[in-house]
PDB file of C-alpha atoms in Angstrom:
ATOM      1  CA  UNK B 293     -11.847  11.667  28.642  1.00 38.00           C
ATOM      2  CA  UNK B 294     -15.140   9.771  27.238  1.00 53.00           C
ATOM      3  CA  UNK B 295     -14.273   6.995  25.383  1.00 80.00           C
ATOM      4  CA  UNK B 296     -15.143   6.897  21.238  1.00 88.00           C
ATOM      5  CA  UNK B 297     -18.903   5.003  20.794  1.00 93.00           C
ATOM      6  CA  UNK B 298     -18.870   1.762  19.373  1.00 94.00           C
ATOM      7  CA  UNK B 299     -21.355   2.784  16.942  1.00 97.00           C
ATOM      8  CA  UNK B 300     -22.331   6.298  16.069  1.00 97.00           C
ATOM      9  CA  UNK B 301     -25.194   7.624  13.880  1.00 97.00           C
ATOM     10  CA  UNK B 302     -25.823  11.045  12.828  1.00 97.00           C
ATOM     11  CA  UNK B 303     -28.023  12.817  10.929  1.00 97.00           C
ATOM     12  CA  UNK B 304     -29.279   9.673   9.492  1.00 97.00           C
ATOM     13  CA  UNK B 305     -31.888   9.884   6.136  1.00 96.00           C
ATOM     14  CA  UNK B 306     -33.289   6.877   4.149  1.00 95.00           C
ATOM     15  CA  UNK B 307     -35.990   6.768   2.014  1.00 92.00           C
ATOM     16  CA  UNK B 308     -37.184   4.462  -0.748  1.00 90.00           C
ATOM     17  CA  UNK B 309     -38.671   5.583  -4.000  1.00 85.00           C
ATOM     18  CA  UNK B 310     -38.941   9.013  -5.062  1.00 80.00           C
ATOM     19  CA  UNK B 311     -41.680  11.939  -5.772  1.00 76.00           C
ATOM     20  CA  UNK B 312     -44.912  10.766  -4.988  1.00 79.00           C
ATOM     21  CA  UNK B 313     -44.275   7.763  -3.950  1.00 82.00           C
ATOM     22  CA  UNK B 314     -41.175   8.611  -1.699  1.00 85.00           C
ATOM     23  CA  UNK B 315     -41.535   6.778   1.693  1.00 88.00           C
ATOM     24  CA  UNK B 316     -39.399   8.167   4.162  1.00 90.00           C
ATOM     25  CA  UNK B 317     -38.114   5.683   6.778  1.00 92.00           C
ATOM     26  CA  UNK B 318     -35.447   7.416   8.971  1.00 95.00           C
ATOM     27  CA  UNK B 319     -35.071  11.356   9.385  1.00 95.00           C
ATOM     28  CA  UNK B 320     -31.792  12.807  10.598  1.00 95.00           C
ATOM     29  CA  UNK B 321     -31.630  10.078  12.993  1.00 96.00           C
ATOM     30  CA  UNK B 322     -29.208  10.382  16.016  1.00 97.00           C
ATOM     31  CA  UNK B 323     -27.775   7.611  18.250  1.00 97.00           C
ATOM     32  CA  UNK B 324     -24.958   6.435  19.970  1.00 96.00           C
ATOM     33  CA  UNK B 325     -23.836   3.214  21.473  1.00 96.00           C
ATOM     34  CA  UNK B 326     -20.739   2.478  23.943  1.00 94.00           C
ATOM     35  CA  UNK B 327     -18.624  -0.589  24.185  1.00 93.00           C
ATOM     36  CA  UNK B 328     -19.999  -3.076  26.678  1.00 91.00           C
ATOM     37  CA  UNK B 329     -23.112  -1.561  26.292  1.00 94.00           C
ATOM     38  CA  UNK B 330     -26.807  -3.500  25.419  1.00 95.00           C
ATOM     39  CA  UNK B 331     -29.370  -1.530  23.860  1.00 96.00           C
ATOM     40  CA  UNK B 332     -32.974  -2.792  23.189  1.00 96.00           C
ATOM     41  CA  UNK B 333     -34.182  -1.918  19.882  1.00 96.00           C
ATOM     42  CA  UNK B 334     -38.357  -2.000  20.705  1.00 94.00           C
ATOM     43  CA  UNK B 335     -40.128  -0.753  17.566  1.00 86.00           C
ATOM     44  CA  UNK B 336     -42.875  -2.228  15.691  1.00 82.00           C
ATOM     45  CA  UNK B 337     -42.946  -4.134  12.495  1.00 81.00           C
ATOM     46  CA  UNK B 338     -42.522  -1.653   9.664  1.00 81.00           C
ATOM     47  CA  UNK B 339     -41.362   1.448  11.169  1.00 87.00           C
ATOM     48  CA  UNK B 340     -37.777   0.924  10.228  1.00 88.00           C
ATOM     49  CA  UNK B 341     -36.111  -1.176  12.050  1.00 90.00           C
ATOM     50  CA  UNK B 342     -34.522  -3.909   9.822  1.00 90.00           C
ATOM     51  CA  UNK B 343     -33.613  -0.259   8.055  1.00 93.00           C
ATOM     52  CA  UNK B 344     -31.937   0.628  10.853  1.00 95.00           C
ATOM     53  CA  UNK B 345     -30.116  -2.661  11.259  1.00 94.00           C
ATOM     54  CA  UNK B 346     -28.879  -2.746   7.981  1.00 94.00           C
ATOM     55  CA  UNK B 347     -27.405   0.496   7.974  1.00 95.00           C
ATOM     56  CA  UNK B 348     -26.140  -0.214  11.289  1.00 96.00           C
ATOM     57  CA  UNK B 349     -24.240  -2.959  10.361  1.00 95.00           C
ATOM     58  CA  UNK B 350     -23.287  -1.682   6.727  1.00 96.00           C
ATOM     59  CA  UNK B 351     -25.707  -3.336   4.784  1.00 94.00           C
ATOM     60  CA  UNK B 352     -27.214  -0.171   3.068  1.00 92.00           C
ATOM     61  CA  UNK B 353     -26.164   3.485   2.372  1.00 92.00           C
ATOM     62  CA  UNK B 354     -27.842   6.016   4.575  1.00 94.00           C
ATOM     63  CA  UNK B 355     -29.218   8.473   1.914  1.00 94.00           C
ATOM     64  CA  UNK B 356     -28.382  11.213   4.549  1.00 95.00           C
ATOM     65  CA  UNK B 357     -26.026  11.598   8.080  1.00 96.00           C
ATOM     66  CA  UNK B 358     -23.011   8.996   8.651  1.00 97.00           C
ATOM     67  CA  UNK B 359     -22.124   5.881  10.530  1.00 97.00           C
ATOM     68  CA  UNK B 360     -18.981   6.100  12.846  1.00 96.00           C
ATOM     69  CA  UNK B 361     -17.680   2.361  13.937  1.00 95.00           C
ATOM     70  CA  UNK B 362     -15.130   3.481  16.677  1.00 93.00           C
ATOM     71  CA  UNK B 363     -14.987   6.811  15.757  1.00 94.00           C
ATOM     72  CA  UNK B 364     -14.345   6.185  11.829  1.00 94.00           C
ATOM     73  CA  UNK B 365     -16.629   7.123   9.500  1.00 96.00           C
ATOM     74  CA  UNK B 366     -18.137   4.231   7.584  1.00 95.00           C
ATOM     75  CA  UNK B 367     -21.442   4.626   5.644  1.00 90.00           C
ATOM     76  CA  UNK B 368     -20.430   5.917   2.428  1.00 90.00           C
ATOM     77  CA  UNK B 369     -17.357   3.381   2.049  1.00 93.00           C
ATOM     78  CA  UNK B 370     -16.497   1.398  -0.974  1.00 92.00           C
ATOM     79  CA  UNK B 371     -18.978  -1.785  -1.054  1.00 91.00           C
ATOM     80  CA  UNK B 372     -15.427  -3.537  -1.032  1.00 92.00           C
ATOM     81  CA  UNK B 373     -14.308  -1.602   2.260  1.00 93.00           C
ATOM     82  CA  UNK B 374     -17.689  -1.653   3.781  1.00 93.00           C
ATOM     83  CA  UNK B 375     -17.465  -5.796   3.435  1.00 91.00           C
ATOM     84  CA  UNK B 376     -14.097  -6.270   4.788  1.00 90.00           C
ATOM     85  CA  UNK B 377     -15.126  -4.179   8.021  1.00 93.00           C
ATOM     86  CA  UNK B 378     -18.068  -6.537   8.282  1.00 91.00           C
ATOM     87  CA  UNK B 379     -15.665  -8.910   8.662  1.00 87.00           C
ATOM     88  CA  UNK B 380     -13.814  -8.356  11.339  1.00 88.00           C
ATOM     89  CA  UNK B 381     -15.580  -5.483  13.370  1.00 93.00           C
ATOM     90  CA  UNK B 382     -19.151  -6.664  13.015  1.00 94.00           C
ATOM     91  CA  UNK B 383     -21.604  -9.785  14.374  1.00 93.00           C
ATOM     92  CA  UNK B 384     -24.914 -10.419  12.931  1.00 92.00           C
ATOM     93  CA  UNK B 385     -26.957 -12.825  14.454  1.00 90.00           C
ATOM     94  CA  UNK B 386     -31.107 -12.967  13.074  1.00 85.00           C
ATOM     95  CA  UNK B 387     -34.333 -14.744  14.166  1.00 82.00           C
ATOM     96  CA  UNK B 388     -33.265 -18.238  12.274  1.00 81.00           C
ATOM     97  CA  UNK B 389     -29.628 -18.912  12.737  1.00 82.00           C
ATOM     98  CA  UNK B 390     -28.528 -19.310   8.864  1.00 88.00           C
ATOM     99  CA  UNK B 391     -25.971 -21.926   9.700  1.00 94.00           C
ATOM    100  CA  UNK B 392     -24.509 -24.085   6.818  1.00 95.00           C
ATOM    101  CA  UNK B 393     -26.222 -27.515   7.013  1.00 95.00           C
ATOM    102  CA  UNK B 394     -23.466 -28.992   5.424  1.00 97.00           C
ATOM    103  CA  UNK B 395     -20.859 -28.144   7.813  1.00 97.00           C
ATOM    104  CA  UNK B 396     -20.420 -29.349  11.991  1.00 97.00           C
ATOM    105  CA  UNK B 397     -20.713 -26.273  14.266  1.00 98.00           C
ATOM    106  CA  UNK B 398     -17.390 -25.541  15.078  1.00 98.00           C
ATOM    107  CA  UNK B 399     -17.183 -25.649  11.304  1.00 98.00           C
ATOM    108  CA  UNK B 400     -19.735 -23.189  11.345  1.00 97.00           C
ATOM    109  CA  UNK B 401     -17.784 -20.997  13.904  1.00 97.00           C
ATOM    110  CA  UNK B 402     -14.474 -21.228  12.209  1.00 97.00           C
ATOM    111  CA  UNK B 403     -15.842 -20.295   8.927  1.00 95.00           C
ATOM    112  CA  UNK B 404     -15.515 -16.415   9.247  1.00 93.00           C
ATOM    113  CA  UNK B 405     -12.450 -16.932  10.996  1.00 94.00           C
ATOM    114  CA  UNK B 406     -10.571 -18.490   7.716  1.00 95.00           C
ATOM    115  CA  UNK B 407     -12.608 -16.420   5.539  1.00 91.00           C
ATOM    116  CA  UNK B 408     -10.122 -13.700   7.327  1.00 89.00           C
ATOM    117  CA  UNK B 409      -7.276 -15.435   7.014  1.00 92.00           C
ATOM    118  CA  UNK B 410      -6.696 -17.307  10.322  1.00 93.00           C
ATOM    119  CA  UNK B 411      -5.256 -20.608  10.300  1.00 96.00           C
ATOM    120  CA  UNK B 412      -7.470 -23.671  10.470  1.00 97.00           C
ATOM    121  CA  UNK B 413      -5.954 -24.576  14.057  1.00 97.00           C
ATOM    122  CA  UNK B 414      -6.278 -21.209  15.268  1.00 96.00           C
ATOM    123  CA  UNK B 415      -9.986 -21.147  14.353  1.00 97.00           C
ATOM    124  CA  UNK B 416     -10.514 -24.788  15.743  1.00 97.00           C
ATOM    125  CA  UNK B 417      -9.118 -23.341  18.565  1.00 97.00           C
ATOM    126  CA  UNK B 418     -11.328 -20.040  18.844  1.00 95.00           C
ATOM    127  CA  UNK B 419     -14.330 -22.188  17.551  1.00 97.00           C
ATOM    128  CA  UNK B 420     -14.162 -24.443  20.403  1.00 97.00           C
ATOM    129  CA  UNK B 421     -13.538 -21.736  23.334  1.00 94.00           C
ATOM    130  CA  UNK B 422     -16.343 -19.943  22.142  1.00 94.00           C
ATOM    131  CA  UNK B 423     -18.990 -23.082  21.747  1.00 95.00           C
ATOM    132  CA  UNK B 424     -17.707 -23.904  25.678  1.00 92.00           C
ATOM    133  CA  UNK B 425     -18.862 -20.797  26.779  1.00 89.00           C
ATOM    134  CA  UNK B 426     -21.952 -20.790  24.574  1.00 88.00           C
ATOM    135  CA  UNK B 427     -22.224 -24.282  26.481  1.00 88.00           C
ATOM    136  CA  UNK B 428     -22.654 -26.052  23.504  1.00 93.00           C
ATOM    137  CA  UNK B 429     -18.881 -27.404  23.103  1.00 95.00           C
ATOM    138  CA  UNK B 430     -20.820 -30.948  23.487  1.00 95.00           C
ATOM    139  CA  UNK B 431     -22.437 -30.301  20.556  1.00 96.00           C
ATOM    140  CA  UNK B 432     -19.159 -29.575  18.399  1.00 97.00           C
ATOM    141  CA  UNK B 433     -19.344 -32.312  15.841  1.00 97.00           C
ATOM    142  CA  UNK B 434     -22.917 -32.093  15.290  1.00 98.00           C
ATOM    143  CA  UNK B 435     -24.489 -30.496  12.029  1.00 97.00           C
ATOM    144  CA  UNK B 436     -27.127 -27.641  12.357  1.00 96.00           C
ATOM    145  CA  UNK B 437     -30.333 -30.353  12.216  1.00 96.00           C
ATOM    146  CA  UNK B 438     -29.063 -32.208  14.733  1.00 97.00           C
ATOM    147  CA  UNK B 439     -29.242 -29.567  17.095  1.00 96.00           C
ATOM    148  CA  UNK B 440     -32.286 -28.134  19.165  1.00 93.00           C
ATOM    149  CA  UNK B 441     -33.553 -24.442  18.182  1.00 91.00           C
ATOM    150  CA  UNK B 442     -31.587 -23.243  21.360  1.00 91.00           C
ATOM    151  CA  UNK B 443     -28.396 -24.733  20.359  1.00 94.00           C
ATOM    152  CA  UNK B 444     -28.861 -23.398  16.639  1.00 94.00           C
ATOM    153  CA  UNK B 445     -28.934 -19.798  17.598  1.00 90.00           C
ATOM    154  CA  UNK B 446     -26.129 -20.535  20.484  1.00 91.00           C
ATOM    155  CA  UNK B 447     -23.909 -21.611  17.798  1.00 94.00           C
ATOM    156  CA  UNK B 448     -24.995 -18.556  15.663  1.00 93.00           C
ATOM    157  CA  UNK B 449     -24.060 -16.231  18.498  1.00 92.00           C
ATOM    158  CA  UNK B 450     -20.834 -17.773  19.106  1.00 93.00           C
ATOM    159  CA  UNK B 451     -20.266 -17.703  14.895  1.00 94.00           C
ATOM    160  CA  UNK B 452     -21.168 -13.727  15.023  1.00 93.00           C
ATOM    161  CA  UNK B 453     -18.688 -12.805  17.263  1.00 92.00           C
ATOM    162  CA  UNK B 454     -15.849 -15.134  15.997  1.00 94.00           C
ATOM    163  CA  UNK B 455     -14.037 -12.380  14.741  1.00 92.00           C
ATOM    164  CA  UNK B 456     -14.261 -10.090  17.765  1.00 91.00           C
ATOM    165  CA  UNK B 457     -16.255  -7.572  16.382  1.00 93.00           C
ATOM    166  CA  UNK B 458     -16.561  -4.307  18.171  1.00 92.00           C
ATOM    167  CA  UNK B 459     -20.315  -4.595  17.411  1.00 95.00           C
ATOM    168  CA  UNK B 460     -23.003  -6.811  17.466  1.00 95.00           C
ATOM    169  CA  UNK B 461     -26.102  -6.560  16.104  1.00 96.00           C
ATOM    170  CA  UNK B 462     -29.396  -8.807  16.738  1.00 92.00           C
ATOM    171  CA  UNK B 463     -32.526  -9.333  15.209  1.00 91.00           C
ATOM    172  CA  UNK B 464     -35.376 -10.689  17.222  1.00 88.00           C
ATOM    173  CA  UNK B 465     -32.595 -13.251  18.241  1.00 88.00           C
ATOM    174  CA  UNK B 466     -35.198 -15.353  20.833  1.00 86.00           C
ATOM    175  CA  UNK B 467     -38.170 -14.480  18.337  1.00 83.00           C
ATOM    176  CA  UNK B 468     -38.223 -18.573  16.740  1.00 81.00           C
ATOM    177  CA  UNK B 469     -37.885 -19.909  20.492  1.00 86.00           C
ATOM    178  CA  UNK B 470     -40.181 -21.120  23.374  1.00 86.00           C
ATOM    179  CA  UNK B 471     -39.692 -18.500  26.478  1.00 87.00           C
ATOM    180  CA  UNK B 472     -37.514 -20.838  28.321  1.00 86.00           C
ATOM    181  CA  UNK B 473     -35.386 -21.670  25.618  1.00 86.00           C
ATOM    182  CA  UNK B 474     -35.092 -17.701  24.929  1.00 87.00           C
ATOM    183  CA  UNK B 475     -34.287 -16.974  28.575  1.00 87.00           C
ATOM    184  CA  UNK B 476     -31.353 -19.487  28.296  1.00 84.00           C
ATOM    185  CA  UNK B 477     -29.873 -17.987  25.156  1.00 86.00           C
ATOM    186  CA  UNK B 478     -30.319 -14.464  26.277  1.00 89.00           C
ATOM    187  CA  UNK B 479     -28.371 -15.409  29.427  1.00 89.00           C
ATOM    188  CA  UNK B 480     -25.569 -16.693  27.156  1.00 85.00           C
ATOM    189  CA  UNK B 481     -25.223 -13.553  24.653  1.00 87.00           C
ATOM    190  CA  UNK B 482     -25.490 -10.824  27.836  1.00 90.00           C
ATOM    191  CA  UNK B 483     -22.486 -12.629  29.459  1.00 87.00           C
ATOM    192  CA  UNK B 484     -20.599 -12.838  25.956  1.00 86.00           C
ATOM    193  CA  UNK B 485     -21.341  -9.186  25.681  1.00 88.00           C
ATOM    194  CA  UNK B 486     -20.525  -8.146  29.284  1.00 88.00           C
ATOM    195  CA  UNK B 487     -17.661 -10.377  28.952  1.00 87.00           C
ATOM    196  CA  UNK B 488     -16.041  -9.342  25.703  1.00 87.00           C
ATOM    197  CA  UNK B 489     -17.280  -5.101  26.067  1.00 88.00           C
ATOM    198  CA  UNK B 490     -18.479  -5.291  22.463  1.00 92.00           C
ATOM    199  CA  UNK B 491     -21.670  -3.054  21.917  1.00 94.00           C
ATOM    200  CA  UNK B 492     -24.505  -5.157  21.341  1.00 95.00           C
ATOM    201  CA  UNK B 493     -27.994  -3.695  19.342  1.00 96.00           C
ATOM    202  CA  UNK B 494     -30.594  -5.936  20.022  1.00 95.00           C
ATOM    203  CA  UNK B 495     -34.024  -5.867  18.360  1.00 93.00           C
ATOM    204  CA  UNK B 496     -36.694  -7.360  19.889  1.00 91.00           C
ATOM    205  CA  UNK B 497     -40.308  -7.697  20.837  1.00 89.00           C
ATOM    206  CA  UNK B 498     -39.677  -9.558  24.185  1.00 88.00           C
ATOM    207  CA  UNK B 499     -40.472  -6.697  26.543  1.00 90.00           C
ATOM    208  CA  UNK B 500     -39.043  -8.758  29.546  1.00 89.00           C
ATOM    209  CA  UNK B 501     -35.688  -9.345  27.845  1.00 90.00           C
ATOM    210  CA  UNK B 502     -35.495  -5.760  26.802  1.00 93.00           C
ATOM    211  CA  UNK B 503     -36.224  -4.558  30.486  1.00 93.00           C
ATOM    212  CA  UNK B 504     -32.818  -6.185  31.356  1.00 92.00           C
ATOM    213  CA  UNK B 505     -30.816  -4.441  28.968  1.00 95.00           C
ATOM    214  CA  UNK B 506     -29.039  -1.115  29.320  1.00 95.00           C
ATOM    215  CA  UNK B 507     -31.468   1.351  27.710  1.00 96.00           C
ATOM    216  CA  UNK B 508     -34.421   1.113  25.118  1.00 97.00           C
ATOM    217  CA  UNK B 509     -34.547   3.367  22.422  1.00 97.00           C
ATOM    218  CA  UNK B 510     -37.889   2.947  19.597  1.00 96.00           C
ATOM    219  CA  UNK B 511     -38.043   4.613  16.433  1.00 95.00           C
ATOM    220  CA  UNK B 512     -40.805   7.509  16.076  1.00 93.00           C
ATOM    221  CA  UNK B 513     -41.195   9.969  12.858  1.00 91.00           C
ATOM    222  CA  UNK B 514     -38.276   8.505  11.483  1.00 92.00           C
ATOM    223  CA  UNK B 515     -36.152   9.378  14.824  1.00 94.00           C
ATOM    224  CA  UNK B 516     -34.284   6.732  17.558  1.00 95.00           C
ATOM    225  CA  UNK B 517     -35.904   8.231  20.644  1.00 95.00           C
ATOM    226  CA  UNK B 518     -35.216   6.522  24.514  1.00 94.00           C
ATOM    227  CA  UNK B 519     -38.156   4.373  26.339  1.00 90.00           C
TER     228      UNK B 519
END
């Protein structure tokens, strides 16, 4: 028996404006991705993949087609629905790490976790597993600008999957950092994935970071098509 994809896309339209001026950005795109599974997204700027992201991760409304989380269909929710399975059953980690300056990172990490309703020792608790195996459990009481780049997006990484998600998606998550740096994190969000067996979407212009994941798909004429 195969199991049910993390994430599932079918038949997927979107297009902005209308008429004339109707730009179409996706076209009965297909694509499926497992549990445990990395996929490189490799496409280049403006052919639709922030588009993709978004409706990925429930952002946007496809126009056309639907978006299956674990088998349940998703993309034409209630916005109210569609944020509480953002929640718990999706990680979003982007280019700059968007934590709150204000706040330590384990506060950072255990934000999402009260936000759904665990208790504040439970998400110390979580918080601090998680920024040990991010290796940056030193770094616990420190605020965002006290931290180097690497740490920042470490931290992010370790705040996107608080909740467990079953998927986790990535912007150009190395793009802000110097090769090294990006090695280091990479190393820490493949064994987070490999570890956990969420399904990870990973967009990215690092060809040598994408080589080491699973598969790479690109988008062409509006379709998700395999490198």
């Amino acid at each position: 028996m195969t199991s049910v994809p993390a994430l599932k896309l079918t038949g997927i339209d979107r297009h902005y404006g209308e008429g004339e001026t109707k730009l179409s950005i996706l076209t009965k795109a297909d694509f499926a991705l497992s549990s445990g599974e990395m996929v490189a997204l490799v496409a280049p700027s403006g052919t639709g993949k922030s588009t993709l992201l978004h409706i990925a991760g429930l952002l946007e409304h496809p126009d056309g087609g639907e978006v299956y989380l674990n088998g349940t269909a998703c993309g034409h929710l209630p916005d109210e629905r569609r944020t509480a399975i953002r929640r718990t059953d999706i990680g979003f980690v982007y280019q700059f790490h968007h934590l709150l300056p204000e706040f330590t990172a384990l506060e950072n990490v255990m934000m999402p976790q009260l936000i759904a309703g665990l208790t504040r020792k439970e998400a110390a608790e979580r918080a601090a597993a998680l920024l040990d195996y991010m290796r940056v459990g030193h770094r616990a009481d420190h605020r965002p600008g006290e931290l180097s780049g690497g740490e920042q997006q470490r931290v992010a990484i370790a705040r996107a999957v608080a909740n467990a998600p079953l998927l986790l998606l990535a912007d150009e998550p190395t793009g802000n950092l110097d090769p090294q740096t990006a090695h280091y994190v990479f190393d820490a969000l493949e064994a987070l994935v490999r570890q956990s067996g969420l399904g990870a979407m990973i967009a990215t212009h690092n060809h040598e970071l994408a080589a080491r994941m699973d598969r790479r798909v690109t988008i062409s004429d509006g379709k998700i098509v395999e490198l």
